[in-house]
Coordinates of C-alpha atoms in Angstrom, one line a residue:
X4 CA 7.8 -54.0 -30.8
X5 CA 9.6 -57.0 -32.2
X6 CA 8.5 -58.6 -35.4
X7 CA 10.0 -61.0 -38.1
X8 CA 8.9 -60.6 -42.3
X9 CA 8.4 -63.8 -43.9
X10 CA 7.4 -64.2 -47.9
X11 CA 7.2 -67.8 -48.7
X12 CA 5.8 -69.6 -51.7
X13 CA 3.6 -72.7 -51.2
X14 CA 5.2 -76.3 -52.0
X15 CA 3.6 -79.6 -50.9
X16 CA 6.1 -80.4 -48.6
X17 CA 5.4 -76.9 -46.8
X18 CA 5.9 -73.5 -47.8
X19 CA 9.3 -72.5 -48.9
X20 CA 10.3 -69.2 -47.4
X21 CA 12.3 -66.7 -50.1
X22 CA 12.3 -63.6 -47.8
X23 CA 13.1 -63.3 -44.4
X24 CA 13.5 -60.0 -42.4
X25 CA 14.9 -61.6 -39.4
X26 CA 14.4 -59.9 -36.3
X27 CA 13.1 -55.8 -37.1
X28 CA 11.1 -53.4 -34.9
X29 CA 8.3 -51.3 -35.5
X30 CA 7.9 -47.9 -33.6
X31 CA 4.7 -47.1 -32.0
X32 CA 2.3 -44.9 -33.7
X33 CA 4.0 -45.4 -37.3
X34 CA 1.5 -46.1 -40.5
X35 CA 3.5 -48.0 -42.9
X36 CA 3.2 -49.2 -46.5
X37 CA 5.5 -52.0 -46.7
X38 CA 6.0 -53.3 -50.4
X39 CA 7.3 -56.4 -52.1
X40 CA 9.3 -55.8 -55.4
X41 CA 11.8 -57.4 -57.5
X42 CA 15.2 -58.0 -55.8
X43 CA 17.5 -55.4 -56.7
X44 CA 19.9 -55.8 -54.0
X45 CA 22.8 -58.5 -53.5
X46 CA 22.2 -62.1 -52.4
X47 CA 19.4 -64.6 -53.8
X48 CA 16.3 -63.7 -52.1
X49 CA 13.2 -63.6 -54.3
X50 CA 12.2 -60.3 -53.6
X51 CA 12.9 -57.2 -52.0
X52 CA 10.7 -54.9 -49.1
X53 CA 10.6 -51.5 -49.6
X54 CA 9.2 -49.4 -46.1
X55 CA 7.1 -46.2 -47.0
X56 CA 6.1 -44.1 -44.3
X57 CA 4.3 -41.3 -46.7
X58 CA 7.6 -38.9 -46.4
X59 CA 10.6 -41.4 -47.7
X60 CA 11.3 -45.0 -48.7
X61 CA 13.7 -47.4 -47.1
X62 CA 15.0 -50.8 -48.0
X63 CA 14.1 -53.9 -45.3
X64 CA 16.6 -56.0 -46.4
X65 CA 16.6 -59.9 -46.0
X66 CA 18.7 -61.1 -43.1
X67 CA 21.1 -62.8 -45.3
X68 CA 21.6 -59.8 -47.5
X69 CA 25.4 -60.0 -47.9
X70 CA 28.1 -57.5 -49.1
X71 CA 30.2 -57.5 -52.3
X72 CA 33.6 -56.9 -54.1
X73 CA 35.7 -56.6 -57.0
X74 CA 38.9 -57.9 -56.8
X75 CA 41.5 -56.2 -59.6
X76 CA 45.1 -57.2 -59.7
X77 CA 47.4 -54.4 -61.4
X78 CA 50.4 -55.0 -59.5
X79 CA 52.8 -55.4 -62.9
X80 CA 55.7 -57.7 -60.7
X81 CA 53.4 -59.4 -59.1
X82 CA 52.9 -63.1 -59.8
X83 CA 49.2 -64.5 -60.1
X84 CA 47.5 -64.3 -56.7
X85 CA 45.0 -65.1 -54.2
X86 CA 43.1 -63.8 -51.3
X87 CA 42.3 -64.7 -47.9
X88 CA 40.0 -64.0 -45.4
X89 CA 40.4 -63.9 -41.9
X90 CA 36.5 -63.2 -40.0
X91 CA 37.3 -60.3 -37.4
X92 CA 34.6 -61.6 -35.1
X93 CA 36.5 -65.2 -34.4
X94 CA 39.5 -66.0 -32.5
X95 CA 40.5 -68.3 -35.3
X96 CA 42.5 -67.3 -38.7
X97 CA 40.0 -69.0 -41.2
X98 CA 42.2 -67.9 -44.2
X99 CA 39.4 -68.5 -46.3
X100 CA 39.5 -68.3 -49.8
X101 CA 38.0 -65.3 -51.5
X102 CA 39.8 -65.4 -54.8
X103 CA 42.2 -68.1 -56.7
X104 CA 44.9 -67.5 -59.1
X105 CA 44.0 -64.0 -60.6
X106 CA 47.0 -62.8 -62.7
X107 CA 48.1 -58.9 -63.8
X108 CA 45.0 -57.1 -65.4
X109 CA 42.4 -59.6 -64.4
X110 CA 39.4 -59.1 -62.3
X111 CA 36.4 -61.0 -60.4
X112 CA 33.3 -60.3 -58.6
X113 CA 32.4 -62.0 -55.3
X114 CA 28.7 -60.8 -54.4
X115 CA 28.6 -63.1 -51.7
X116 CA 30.5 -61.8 -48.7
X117 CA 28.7 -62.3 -45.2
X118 CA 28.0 -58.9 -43.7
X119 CA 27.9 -57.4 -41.2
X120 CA 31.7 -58.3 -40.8
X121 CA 35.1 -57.1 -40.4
X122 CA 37.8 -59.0 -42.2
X123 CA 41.3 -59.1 -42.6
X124 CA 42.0 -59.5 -46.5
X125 CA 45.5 -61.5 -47.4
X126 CA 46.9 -61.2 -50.8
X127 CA 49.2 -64.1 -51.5
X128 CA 50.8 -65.9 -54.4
X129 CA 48.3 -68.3 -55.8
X130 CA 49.0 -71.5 -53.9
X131 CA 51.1 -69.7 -51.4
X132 CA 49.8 -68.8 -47.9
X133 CA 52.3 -65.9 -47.2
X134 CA 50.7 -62.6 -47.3
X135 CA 52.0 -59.9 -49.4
X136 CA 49.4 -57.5 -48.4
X137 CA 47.0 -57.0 -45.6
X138 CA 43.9 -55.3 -45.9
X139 CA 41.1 -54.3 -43.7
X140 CA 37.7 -54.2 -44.9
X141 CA 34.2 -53.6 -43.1
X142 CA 31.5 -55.7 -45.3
X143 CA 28.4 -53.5 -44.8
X144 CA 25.4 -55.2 -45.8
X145 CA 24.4 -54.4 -49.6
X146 CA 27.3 -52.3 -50.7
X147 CA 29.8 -53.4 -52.9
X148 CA 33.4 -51.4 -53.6
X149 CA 35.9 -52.6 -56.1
X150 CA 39.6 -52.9 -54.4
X151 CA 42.6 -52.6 -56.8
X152 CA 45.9 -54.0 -55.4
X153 CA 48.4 -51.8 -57.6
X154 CA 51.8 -50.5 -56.8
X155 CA 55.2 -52.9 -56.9
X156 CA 55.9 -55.9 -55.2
X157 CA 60.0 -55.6 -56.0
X158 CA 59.8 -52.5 -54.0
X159 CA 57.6 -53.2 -51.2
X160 CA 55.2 -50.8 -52.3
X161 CA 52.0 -52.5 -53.3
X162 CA 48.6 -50.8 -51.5
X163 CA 45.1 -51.4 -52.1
X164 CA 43.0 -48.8 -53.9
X165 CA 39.2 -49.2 -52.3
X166 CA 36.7 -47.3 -54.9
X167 CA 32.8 -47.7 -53.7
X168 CA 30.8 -49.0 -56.7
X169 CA 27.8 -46.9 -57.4
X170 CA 26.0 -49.7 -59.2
X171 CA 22.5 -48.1 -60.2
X172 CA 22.4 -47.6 -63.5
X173 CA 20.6 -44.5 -65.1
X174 CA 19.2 -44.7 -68.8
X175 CA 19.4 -41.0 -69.5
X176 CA 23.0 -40.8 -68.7
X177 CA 26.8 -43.3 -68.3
X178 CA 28.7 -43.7 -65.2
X179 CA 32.5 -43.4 -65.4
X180 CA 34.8 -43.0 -62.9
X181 CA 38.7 -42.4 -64.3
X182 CA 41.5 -43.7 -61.6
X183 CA 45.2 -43.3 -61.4
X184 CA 46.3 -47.2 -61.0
X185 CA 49.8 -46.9 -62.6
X186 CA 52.4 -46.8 -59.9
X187 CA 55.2 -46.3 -62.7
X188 CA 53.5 -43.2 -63.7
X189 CA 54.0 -39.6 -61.9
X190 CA 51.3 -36.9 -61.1
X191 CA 49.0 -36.5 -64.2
X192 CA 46.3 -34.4 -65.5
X193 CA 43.1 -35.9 -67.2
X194 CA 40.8 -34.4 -70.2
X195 CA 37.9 -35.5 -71.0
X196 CA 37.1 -33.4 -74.2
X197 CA 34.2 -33.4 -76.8
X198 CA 35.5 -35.7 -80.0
X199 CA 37.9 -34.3 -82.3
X200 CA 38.9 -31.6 -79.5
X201 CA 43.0 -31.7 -79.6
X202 CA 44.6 -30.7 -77.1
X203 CA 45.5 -27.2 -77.6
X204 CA 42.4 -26.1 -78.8
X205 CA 40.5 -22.7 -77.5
X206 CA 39.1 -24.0 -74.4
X207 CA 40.4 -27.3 -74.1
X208 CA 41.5 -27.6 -70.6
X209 CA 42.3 -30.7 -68.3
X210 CA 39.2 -31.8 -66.2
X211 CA 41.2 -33.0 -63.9
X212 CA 45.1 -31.6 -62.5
X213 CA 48.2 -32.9 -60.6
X214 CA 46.0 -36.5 -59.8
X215 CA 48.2 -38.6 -58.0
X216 CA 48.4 -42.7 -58.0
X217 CA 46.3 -44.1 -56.2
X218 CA 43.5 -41.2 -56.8
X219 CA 40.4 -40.9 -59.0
X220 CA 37.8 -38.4 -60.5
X221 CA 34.5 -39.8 -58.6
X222 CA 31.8 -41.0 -60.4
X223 CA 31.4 -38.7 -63.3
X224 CA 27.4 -38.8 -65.2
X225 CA 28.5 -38.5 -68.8
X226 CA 26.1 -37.5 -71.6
X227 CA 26.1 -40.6 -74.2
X228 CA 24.7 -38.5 -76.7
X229 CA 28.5 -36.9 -76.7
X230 CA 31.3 -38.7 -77.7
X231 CA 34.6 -37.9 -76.2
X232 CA 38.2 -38.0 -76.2
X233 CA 39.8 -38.7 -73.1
X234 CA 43.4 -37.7 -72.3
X235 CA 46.3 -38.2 -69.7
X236 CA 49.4 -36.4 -69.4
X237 CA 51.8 -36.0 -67.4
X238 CA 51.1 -33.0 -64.9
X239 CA 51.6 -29.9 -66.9
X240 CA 52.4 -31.6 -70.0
X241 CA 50.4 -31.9 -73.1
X242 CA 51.7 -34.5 -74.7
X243 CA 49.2 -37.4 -74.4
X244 CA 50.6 -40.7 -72.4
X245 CA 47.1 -42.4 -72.6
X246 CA 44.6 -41.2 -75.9
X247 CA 41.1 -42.8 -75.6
X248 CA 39.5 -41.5 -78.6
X249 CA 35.8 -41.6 -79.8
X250 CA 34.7 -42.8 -76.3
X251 CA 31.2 -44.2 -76.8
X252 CA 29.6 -45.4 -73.3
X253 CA 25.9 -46.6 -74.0
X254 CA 23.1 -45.3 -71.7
X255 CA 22.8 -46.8 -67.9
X256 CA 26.5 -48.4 -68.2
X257 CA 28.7 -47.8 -65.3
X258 CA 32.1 -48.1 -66.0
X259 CA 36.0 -48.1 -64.0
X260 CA 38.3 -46.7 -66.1
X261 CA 42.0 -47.6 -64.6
X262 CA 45.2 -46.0 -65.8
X263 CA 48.0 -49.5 -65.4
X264 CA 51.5 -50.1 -66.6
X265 CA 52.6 -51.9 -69.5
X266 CA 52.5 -55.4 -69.9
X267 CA 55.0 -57.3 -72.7
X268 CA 55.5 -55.4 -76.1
X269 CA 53.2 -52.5 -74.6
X270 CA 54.8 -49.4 -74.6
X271 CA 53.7 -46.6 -71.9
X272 CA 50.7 -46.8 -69.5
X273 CA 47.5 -48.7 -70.7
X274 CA 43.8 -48.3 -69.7
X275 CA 41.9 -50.7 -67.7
X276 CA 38.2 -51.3 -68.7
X277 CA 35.6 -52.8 -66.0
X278 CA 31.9 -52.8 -67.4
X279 CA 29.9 -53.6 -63.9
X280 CA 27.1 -55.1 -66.6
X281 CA 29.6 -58.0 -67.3
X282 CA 31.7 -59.4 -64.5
X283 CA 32.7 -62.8 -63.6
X284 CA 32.2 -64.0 -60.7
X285 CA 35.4 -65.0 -58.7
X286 CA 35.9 -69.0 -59.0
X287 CA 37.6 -71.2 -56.4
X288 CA 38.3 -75.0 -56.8
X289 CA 36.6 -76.9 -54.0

């Protein structure tokens, strides 16, 4: 039947709740070990319920458990931005500010997106209320995905590139995921090769072939005890448009690696770098 979790802490004005399950149901017949551990999941409660029924173990999550995002602006023509919300669930247009005044090559977290929800996503020039770019996106409660709004604004072209974020680090091993974010940049081929490999070498073939924009490897586990150099090329080629040498991710990172276009005296395409152990959060002014 019906039954609602509660963990609170005592206080003298009355105890202060810091877990609620909201509203759950128990099946008949079930024999349950039901857990309190630290909160690894999104939002602020205290702690987290784990549900062991002797075979597997399943999350109970808090019923204000939201959803998160990053928000990465790689359009190179596009001015600084901002992005909207619109809740799917409510006749209104809220246009609620997600994200204020992010500029080419910057990024933010927002870990507090309510969930679940559909929303309408606008991307607009920062004080501007014209959207440039509409996106749909389901908030599903506890998962996070990183959105990249690349492509070119002078030619109508800009999309949103939606990468799911794997955050769960793993001590024995780094998480890197390589993605094709350069909308000046044709087809390429990626290789990841041990250090000092040259292209060329006996054996040294791409990891990766004809990868379009807008495309990306998946979450590769990468031995840190390994250092590589990484290479992009155009597809077919083998001369290097992007050389990331002596790569040297530390154990449990997880890591986006983004190929972008130049910026100012930058000449070719650049790499991106987002380290999921140290975002900022996404500020708004009130």
């Amino acid at each position: 039947g019906p039954y609602q979790i509660r963990v609170a802490v005592p206080d003298a004005a009355g105890p202060i709740v810091v877990y609620d399950s909201g509203e759950i149901t128990l099946p008949a017949g079930a024999d349950l070990l039901i857990a309190a551990t630290e909160n690894v999941f999104l939002g602020d409660s205290a702690v987290q319920l784990m549900v062991l029924d002797g075979t597997t173990a399943a999350p109970l999550y808090d019923a204000s458990t939201p959803a998160g995002a990053v928000a990465v602006h790689l359009s190179p023509d596009a001015p600084a931005v901002d992005v909207l919300a619109d809740v799917g669930s409510t006749p209104e247009i809220e246009a609620i500010k997600l994200v204020e005044n992010v500029s080419y090559t910057q990024f933010c977290s927002l870990e507090e997106i309510g969930a679940p929800e559909d929303y309408t996503l606008s991307v607009v020039a920062t004080g501007d209320t014209t959207s440039v770019l509409d996106i749909p996106y389901s908030a599903v409660v506890n998962e996070a995905a990183t959105v990249i709004v690349s492509g070119l604004l002078s030619t109508s072209t800009l999309q949103a590139i939606p990468l799911a974020i794997d955050g769960r680090s793993v001590f024995t091993e780094a998480k890197v995921r390589l993605t094709h974010g350069s909308p000046s940049t044709p087809n390429v081929d990626i290789y990841i090769l041990p250090e000092g490999t040259m292209i060329g070498d006996e054996g040294a073939a791409p990891a990766f072939t004809d990868v379009p924009f807008g495309a990306d490897t998946g979450v590769l586990s990468v031995d840190t005890e390994q250092n590589l150099d990484i290479y992009v090329t155009a597809a077919g080629d083998t001369t290097p448009a992007i050389s990331v040498t002596g790569f040297d991710p530390a154990p449990g990172q997880v890591l986006d690696v983004v190929a972008r276009d130049a910026m100012g005296m930058e000449m070719g395409p650049q790499v991106l770098l987002i380290d999921y152990d140290s975002l900022d959060a996404c500020v708004v002014t009130p």
